[in-house]
């Protein structure tokens, strides 16, 4: 395992942090505007994230090999109709670009919702990629689903990987199985998480699941579907939309497990905030496996260079 220094921008509760550390990474800087998130990050990683990225200059950030950023999926309309690096000023992607420009890390790994790929008919992503290329980076992007990387959650995320020097990179191959729900669910769940008999019966009258153990997804219109995995957790979603067998809501620990956070992760905020934080997080196995491939690609490149030098 190689060691490398990374920074964690828009760190949340540390999905990137966990994925990078699993590959030998050492975090030298993190930031997030949300005070509760910073508290959780500190309790778990012993590091005090800084605040609003728009107030942080490149010179405040230590040198690092890898920049990680799961930037907020804010509206990209400002980028939409315009072109070029200066035109994306005002979006938080600009702050990432500004820091890459100042610090020139070897690698960057960025994450966002999959809709970024099609936003403004693909123009937004094109401008992001062109901006990264204009700073000398080769870029790769792909939509990855947590279900394909071992988690029982259908969560599709757009991942962009950038190399300061050319590297022969491939995204990690899909896996054939994911953790069964049984491994995610807690055994003793507080009664407060259960719906009343009346509501459970009503749900069971409207929906018959094909699976003995399933996460039921109830949409705003009351339509229920159920699968042996969860649909994507969402930070702002109603507490009631994901239900174990139609009977109870998921606990904060179960939500964190669905994102691949280990049980040693300390929950220091209340249930409401932890639900939001888990809903915002990046699935740890996706990031861990992407970072592993980034490091492999850079090693392969070094190998090829020394072969060339020797021949
Ligand atoms: C999609 S979440 C990232 C979650 C993170 N990757 C994780 O695994 O938990 C985006 C984060 O950006 C933070 N954020 C939003 N605006 C920010 C700003 N101006 N400066 C720093 N952080 C910001 C939010 O508080 C939120 O935690």
Short mmCIF file of C-alpha atoms and ligand atoms in Angstrom, two decimals:
data_model
loop_
_atom_site.label_atom_id
_atom_site.label_comp_id
_atom_site.label_asym_id
_atom_site.label_seq_id
_atom_site.Cartn_x
_atom_site.Cartn_y
_atom_site.Cartn_z
CA UNK A 1 0.00 0.00 0.00
CA UNK A 2 1.45 3.38 -0.96
CA UNK A 3 1.24 6.40 1.29
CA UNK A 4 0.02 9.72 -0.03
CA UNK A 5 -1.33 13.00 1.30
CA UNK A 6 -4.85 14.05 0.46
CA UNK A 7 -7.23 16.92 1.12
CA UNK A 8 -10.96 16.47 1.64
CA UNK A 9 -12.97 19.44 0.30
CA UNK A 10 -16.73 19.56 1.15
CA UNK A 11 -15.73 16.75 3.51
CA UNK A 12 -19.15 15.96 5.00
CA UNK A 13 -18.73 13.14 7.47
CA UNK A 14 -15.81 11.71 5.57
CA UNK A 15 -16.77 9.18 2.88
CA UNK A 16 -13.69 10.28 0.92
CA UNK A 17 -11.61 10.28 4.09
CA UNK A 18 -12.40 6.64 4.83
CA UNK A 19 -11.85 5.57 1.22
CA UNK A 20 -8.48 7.35 1.01
CA UNK A 21 -7.22 6.09 4.38
CA UNK A 22 -8.09 2.52 3.34
CA UNK A 23 -5.52 3.00 0.56
CA UNK A 24 -2.77 4.45 2.76
CA UNK A 25 -3.81 8.12 2.54
CA UNK A 26 -3.06 10.74 5.17
CA UNK A 27 -5.50 13.64 5.40
CA UNK A 28 -3.72 17.00 5.67
CA UNK A 29 -6.71 19.35 5.26
CA UNK A 30 -10.50 19.20 5.22
CA UNK A 31 -13.26 21.78 4.97
CA UNK A 32 -17.03 21.93 5.24
CA UNK A 33 -19.36 24.85 5.87
CA UNK A 34 -21.64 22.82 8.17
CA UNK A 35 -20.75 22.98 11.85
CA UNK A 36 -22.37 19.65 12.80
CA UNK A 37 -20.55 17.87 10.03
CA UNK A 38 -17.29 19.35 11.26
CA UNK A 39 -18.06 18.09 14.78
CA UNK A 40 -18.69 14.56 13.49
CA UNK A 41 -15.53 14.67 11.37
CA UNK A 42 -13.43 15.79 14.31
CA UNK A 43 -14.87 13.11 16.63
CA UNK A 44 -14.04 10.41 14.10
CA UNK A 45 -10.80 11.53 12.52
CA UNK A 46 -9.28 13.89 15.10
CA UNK A 47 -8.98 16.63 12.50
CA UNK A 48 -10.69 20.04 12.62
CA UNK A 49 -12.11 20.84 9.19
CA UNK A 50 -12.03 24.50 8.14
CA UNK A 51 -15.27 26.18 7.03
CA UNK A 52 -16.52 27.91 3.87
CA UNK A 53 -14.30 27.05 0.90
CA UNK A 54 -14.94 30.41 -0.73
CA UNK A 55 -12.93 31.99 2.12
CA UNK A 56 -10.00 29.60 1.83
CA UNK A 57 -7.08 30.46 -0.40
CA UNK A 58 -4.64 28.03 -1.94
CA UNK A 59 -1.88 29.30 0.36
CA UNK A 60 -3.92 28.16 3.41
CA UNK A 61 -3.81 24.57 2.17
CA UNK A 62 -0.84 22.25 2.75
CA UNK A 63 0.79 20.49 -0.21
CA UNK A 64 -0.88 17.21 -1.10
CA UNK A 65 -0.84 14.46 -3.71
CA UNK A 66 -4.57 14.00 -4.10
CA UNK A 67 -7.46 16.45 -3.97
CA UNK A 68 -10.80 14.87 -3.09
CA UNK A 69 -14.06 16.76 -3.43
CA UNK A 70 -17.66 15.61 -3.28
CA UNK A 71 -18.98 19.00 -4.23
CA UNK A 72 -22.60 20.01 -3.61
CA UNK A 73 -25.02 19.40 -6.44
CA UNK A 74 -25.97 23.07 -6.54
CA UNK A 75 -27.73 24.36 -9.64
CA UNK A 76 -25.20 24.61 -12.42
CA UNK A 77 -27.22 27.12 -14.40
CA UNK A 78 -24.51 29.74 -14.09
CA UNK A 79 -22.17 27.51 -16.06
CA UNK A 80 -24.90 26.50 -18.48
CA UNK A 81 -24.95 29.02 -21.24
CA UNK A 82 -21.40 30.24 -21.07
CA UNK A 83 -17.95 28.99 -21.85
CA UNK A 84 -14.52 28.81 -20.25
CA UNK A 85 -12.76 28.94 -16.94
CA UNK A 86 -13.71 32.48 -15.91
CA UNK A 87 -17.39 31.86 -16.63
CA UNK A 88 -17.76 29.26 -13.94
CA UNK A 89 -16.87 31.78 -11.26
CA UNK A 90 -19.59 31.77 -8.67
CA UNK A 91 -20.08 28.01 -8.58
CA UNK A 92 -18.36 25.83 -6.01
CA UNK A 93 -16.65 23.93 -8.82
CA UNK A 94 -14.74 27.15 -9.41
CA UNK A 95 -13.32 26.88 -5.91
CA UNK A 96 -12.09 23.37 -6.61
CA UNK A 97 -10.52 24.57 -9.87
CA UNK A 98 -8.94 27.54 -8.10
CA UNK A 99 -7.32 25.22 -5.53
CA UNK A 100 -6.15 22.74 -8.18
CA UNK A 101 -4.61 25.63 -10.08
CA UNK A 102 -2.79 26.87 -6.97
CA UNK A 103 -1.65 23.51 -5.58
CA UNK A 104 -1.27 21.34 -8.69
CA UNK A 105 -1.91 17.98 -6.95
CA UNK A 106 -0.90 14.82 -8.84
CA UNK A 107 -4.47 13.54 -8.77
CA UNK A 108 -7.99 14.78 -8.12
CA UNK A 109 -11.09 12.68 -7.50
CA UNK A 110 -14.41 14.53 -7.74
CA UNK A 111 -17.91 13.27 -7.10
CA UNK A 112 -21.37 14.56 -7.87
CA UNK A 113 -24.88 13.38 -8.69
CA UNK A 114 -25.28 11.48 -11.96
CA UNK A 115 -27.55 14.22 -13.33
CA UNK A 116 -24.47 16.39 -13.74
CA UNK A 117 -23.65 14.29 -16.84
CA UNK A 118 -26.81 15.45 -18.64
CA UNK A 119 -27.24 18.89 -17.12
CA UNK A 120 -27.72 21.54 -19.82
CA UNK A 121 -27.44 18.80 -22.47
CA UNK A 122 -23.99 17.81 -21.25
CA UNK A 123 -22.53 21.30 -21.56
CA UNK A 124 -21.94 21.71 -17.82
CA UNK A 125 -19.84 18.57 -17.56
CA UNK A 126 -18.02 19.52 -20.77
CA UNK A 127 -17.00 22.85 -19.26
CA UNK A 128 -15.88 21.20 -16.05
CA UNK A 129 -13.72 18.73 -18.02
CA UNK A 130 -12.36 21.46 -20.29
CA UNK A 131 -11.46 23.54 -17.26
CA UNK A 132 -9.53 20.65 -15.75
CA UNK A 133 -7.82 19.94 -19.08
CA UNK A 134 -6.89 23.62 -19.47
CA UNK A 135 -4.92 23.28 -16.23
CA UNK A 136 -2.96 20.37 -17.73
CA UNK A 137 -4.93 17.42 -16.34
CA UNK A 138 -6.07 14.31 -18.17
CA UNK A 139 -9.58 13.41 -17.07
CA UNK A 140 -11.76 10.30 -16.91
CA UNK A 141 -15.37 10.16 -15.81
CA UNK A 142 -17.99 7.52 -15.29
CA UNK A 143 -21.28 6.95 -13.46
CA UNK A 144 -20.80 4.25 -10.82
CA UNK A 145 -23.55 2.53 -8.84
CA UNK A 146 -22.94 1.51 -5.21
CA UNK A 147 -24.84 -1.74 -5.94
CA UNK A 148 -22.00 -2.75 -8.27
CA UNK A 149 -19.42 -2.20 -5.54
CA UNK A 150 -20.77 -4.32 -2.73
CA UNK A 151 -23.42 -2.17 -1.05
CA UNK A 152 -27.17 -2.92 -1.03
CA UNK A 153 -28.01 0.62 -2.19
CA UNK A 154 -28.85 1.78 -5.70
CA UNK A 155 -26.89 4.99 -5.64
CA UNK A 156 -25.46 6.27 -8.90
CA UNK A 157 -22.74 8.83 -8.72
CA UNK A 158 -20.68 10.62 -11.31
CA UNK A 159 -16.99 10.28 -10.56
CA UNK A 160 -14.33 12.38 -12.28
CA UNK A 161 -10.70 11.34 -11.95
CA UNK A 162 -7.88 13.70 -12.97
CA UNK A 163 -4.16 13.09 -13.44
CA UNK A 164 -1.58 15.84 -13.68
CA UNK A 165 0.45 13.55 -15.91
CA UNK A 166 -0.99 11.11 -18.39
CA UNK A 167 -1.94 7.78 -16.82
CA UNK A 168 -3.57 4.69 -18.25
CA UNK A 169 -6.57 4.62 -15.92
CA UNK A 170 -9.61 2.33 -15.81
CA UNK A 171 -12.49 2.56 -13.37
CA UNK A 172 -12.78 -0.43 -11.02
CA UNK A 173 -14.61 -3.43 -12.50
CA UNK A 174 -18.16 -4.14 -11.32
CA UNK A 175 -18.60 -6.80 -8.70
CA UNK A 176 -21.15 -9.57 -8.99
CA UNK A 177 -22.70 -9.42 -5.53
CA UNK A 178 -23.56 -6.96 -2.79
CA UNK A 179 -23.94 -7.31 0.95
CA UNK A 180 -27.27 -8.84 1.97
CA UNK A 181 -29.66 -6.55 3.83
CA UNK A 182 -29.41 -8.90 6.80
CA UNK A 183 -25.83 -7.65 7.34
CA UNK A 184 -27.02 -4.05 7.34
CA UNK A 185 -30.02 -4.25 9.64
CA UNK A 186 -29.68 -3.88 13.39
CA UNK A 187 -31.06 -6.60 15.65
CA UNK A 188 -32.57 -4.52 18.47
CA UNK A 189 -34.32 -1.50 17.11
CA UNK A 190 -35.99 1.07 19.31
CA UNK A 191 -39.79 1.01 19.15
CA UNK A 192 -39.77 4.66 18.10
CA UNK A 193 -38.66 3.57 14.62
CA UNK A 194 -41.76 1.41 14.08
CA UNK A 195 -44.95 2.65 12.44
CA UNK A 196 -48.26 1.96 14.18
CA UNK A 197 -50.09 -1.33 13.43
CA UNK A 198 -52.74 0.63 11.58
CA UNK A 199 -50.22 2.19 9.17
CA UNK A 200 -48.28 -1.08 8.71
CA UNK A 201 -51.49 -2.97 7.91
CA UNK A 202 -52.55 -0.31 5.43
CA UNK A 203 -49.19 -0.51 3.69
CA UNK A 204 -49.31 -4.30 3.57
CA UNK A 205 -52.77 -4.15 2.01
CA UNK A 206 -51.48 -1.97 -0.83
CA UNK A 207 -48.16 -3.74 -1.42
CA UNK A 208 -47.04 -7.38 -1.49
CA UNK A 209 -43.27 -7.69 -1.65
CA UNK A 210 -41.54 -10.45 -3.64
CA UNK A 211 -38.77 -10.54 -1.06
CA UNK A 212 -38.85 -11.82 2.53
CA UNK A 213 -36.50 -9.01 3.58
CA UNK A 214 -36.77 -5.79 1.63
CA UNK A 215 -36.53 -2.04 1.80
CA UNK A 216 -39.85 -0.56 0.80
CA UNK A 217 -39.77 2.73 -0.97
CA UNK A 218 -42.89 4.84 -0.62
CA UNK A 219 -43.03 7.82 -2.96
CA UNK A 220 -44.90 11.08 -2.40
CA UNK A 221 -47.97 9.72 -4.17
CA UNK A 222 -48.09 6.75 -1.76
CA UNK A 223 -46.91 4.22 -4.38
CA UNK A 224 -44.74 1.51 -2.82
CA UNK A 225 -42.01 -0.59 -4.45
CA UNK A 226 -39.67 -2.98 -2.65
CA UNK A 227 -36.27 -4.52 -3.35
CA UNK A 228 -33.62 -6.49 -1.50
CA UNK A 229 -31.61 -3.25 -1.50
CA UNK A 230 -32.30 0.38 -0.70
CA UNK A 231 -32.88 3.08 -3.27
CA UNK A 232 -30.58 6.10 -2.98
CA UNK A 233 -30.51 7.77 0.42
CA UNK A 234 -31.27 11.46 0.13
CA UNK A 235 -30.32 14.19 2.58
CA UNK A 236 -33.57 16.08 2.29
CA UNK A 237 -35.98 13.16 1.92
CA UNK A 238 -38.82 12.48 4.32
CA UNK A 239 -37.97 10.23 7.20
CA UNK A 240 -40.78 7.90 6.08
CA UNK A 241 -39.81 7.10 2.52
CA UNK A 242 -37.57 4.10 3.20
CA UNK A 243 -39.05 1.33 5.30
CA UNK A 244 -37.79 -2.08 6.39
CA UNK A 245 -40.48 -4.56 5.25
CA UNK A 246 -42.99 -1.70 5.38
CA UNK A 247 -42.77 -1.74 9.16
CA UNK A 248 -40.10 0.61 10.37
CA UNK A 249 -37.71 3.35 9.37
CA UNK A 250 -33.97 2.76 9.07
CA UNK A 251 -31.82 3.70 12.06
CA UNK A 252 -28.90 6.14 11.71
CA UNK A 253 -26.45 3.23 12.05
CA UNK A 254 -28.21 1.33 9.24
CA UNK A 255 -28.09 4.43 7.02
CA UNK A 256 -24.36 4.73 7.64
CA UNK A 257 -23.87 1.03 6.89
CA UNK A 258 -25.74 1.50 3.60
CA UNK A 259 -23.04 4.02 2.69
CA UNK A 260 -20.24 1.66 3.72
CA UNK A 261 -19.31 3.45 6.94
CA UNK A 262 -17.85 0.98 9.47
CA UNK A 263 -19.48 0.50 12.88
CA UNK A 264 -16.50 2.14 14.61
CA UNK A 265 -17.74 5.40 13.07
CA UNK A 266 -18.99 7.43 16.03
CA UNK A 267 -22.44 8.98 15.79
CA UNK A 268 -22.19 12.30 17.63
CA UNK A 269 -25.10 14.28 16.17
CA UNK A 270 -28.81 13.72 16.72
CA UNK A 271 -30.83 11.35 14.51
CA UNK A 272 -32.10 14.09 12.23
CA UNK A 273 -28.67 15.46 11.47
CA UNK A 274 -27.08 12.03 11.13
CA UNK A 275 -29.78 11.07 8.60
CA UNK A 276 -28.98 14.17 6.56
CA UNK A 277 -25.23 13.56 6.81
CA UNK A 278 -25.58 9.92 5.76
CA UNK A 279 -27.82 10.98 2.85
CA UNK A 280 -25.14 13.40 1.66
CA UNK A 281 -22.22 11.01 1.95
CA UNK A 282 -20.38 9.25 -0.83
CA UNK A 283 -20.42 5.43 -0.71
CA UNK A 284 -17.09 4.48 0.83
CA UNK A 285 -16.43 1.31 -1.27
CA UNK A 286 -16.85 3.24 -4.55
CA UNK A 287 -14.34 5.86 -3.50
CA UNK A 288 -11.94 3.36 -1.96
CA UNK A 289 -11.90 1.25 -5.14
CA UNK A 290 -11.56 4.28 -7.43
CA UNK A 291 -8.62 5.58 -5.38
CA UNK A 292 -7.00 2.14 -5.49
CA UNK A 293 -7.19 2.25 -9.31
CA UNK A 294 -5.82 5.81 -9.38
CA UNK A 295 -2.79 4.72 -7.37
CA UNK A 296 -2.39 1.58 -9.51
CA UNK A 297 -2.50 3.65 -12.70
CA UNK A 298 0.19 6.01 -11.46
CA UNK A 299 2.36 3.05 -10.37
CA UNK A 300 1.92 1.37 -13.76
CA UNK A 301 2.96 4.56 -15.44
CA UNK A 302 6.11 4.79 -13.31
CA UNK A 303 6.82 1.17 -14.17
CA UNK A 304 6.46 1.86 -17.89
CA UNK A 305 8.72 4.91 -17.63
CA UNK A 306 11.50 2.99 -15.92
CA UNK A 307 11.19 0.21 -18.52
CA UNK A 308 11.57 2.83 -21.22
CA UNK A 309 14.59 4.35 -19.49
CA UNK A 310 16.24 0.94 -19.24
CA UNK A 311 15.70 -0.01 -22.90
C1 LIG B 1 -22.47 16.20 -1.09
S1 LIG B 1 -21.91 16.69 0.48
C2 LIG B 1 -20.34 15.89 0.57
C3 LIG B 1 -20.36 14.71 1.46
C4 LIG B 1 -19.05 13.99 1.67
N1 LIG B 1 -18.42 13.61 0.43
C5 LIG B 1 -19.26 12.76 2.56
O1 LIG B 1 -18.87 11.66 2.17
O2 LIG B 1 -19.87 12.92 3.63
C6 LIG B 1 -21.47 18.36 0.19
C7 LIG B 1 -20.94 19.08 1.41
O3 LIG B 1 -20.54 20.39 1.01
C8 LIG B 1 -20.70 21.24 2.11
N2 LIG B 1 -20.67 22.64 1.60
C9 LIG B 1 -21.64 23.32 0.95
N3 LIG B 1 -21.21 24.55 0.65
C10 LIG B 1 -19.93 24.65 1.12
C11 LIG B 1 -18.96 25.68 1.12
N4 LIG B 1 -19.22 26.88 0.58
N5 LIG B 1 -17.77 25.45 1.69
C12 LIG B 1 -17.49 24.25 2.26
N6 LIG B 1 -18.39 23.23 2.31
C13 LIG B 1 -19.58 23.43 1.73
C14 LIG B 1 -22.04 20.80 2.71
O4 LIG B 1 -22.14 21.21 4.07
C15 LIG B 1 -21.96 19.28 2.54
O5 LIG B 1 -21.49 18.64 3.71
#
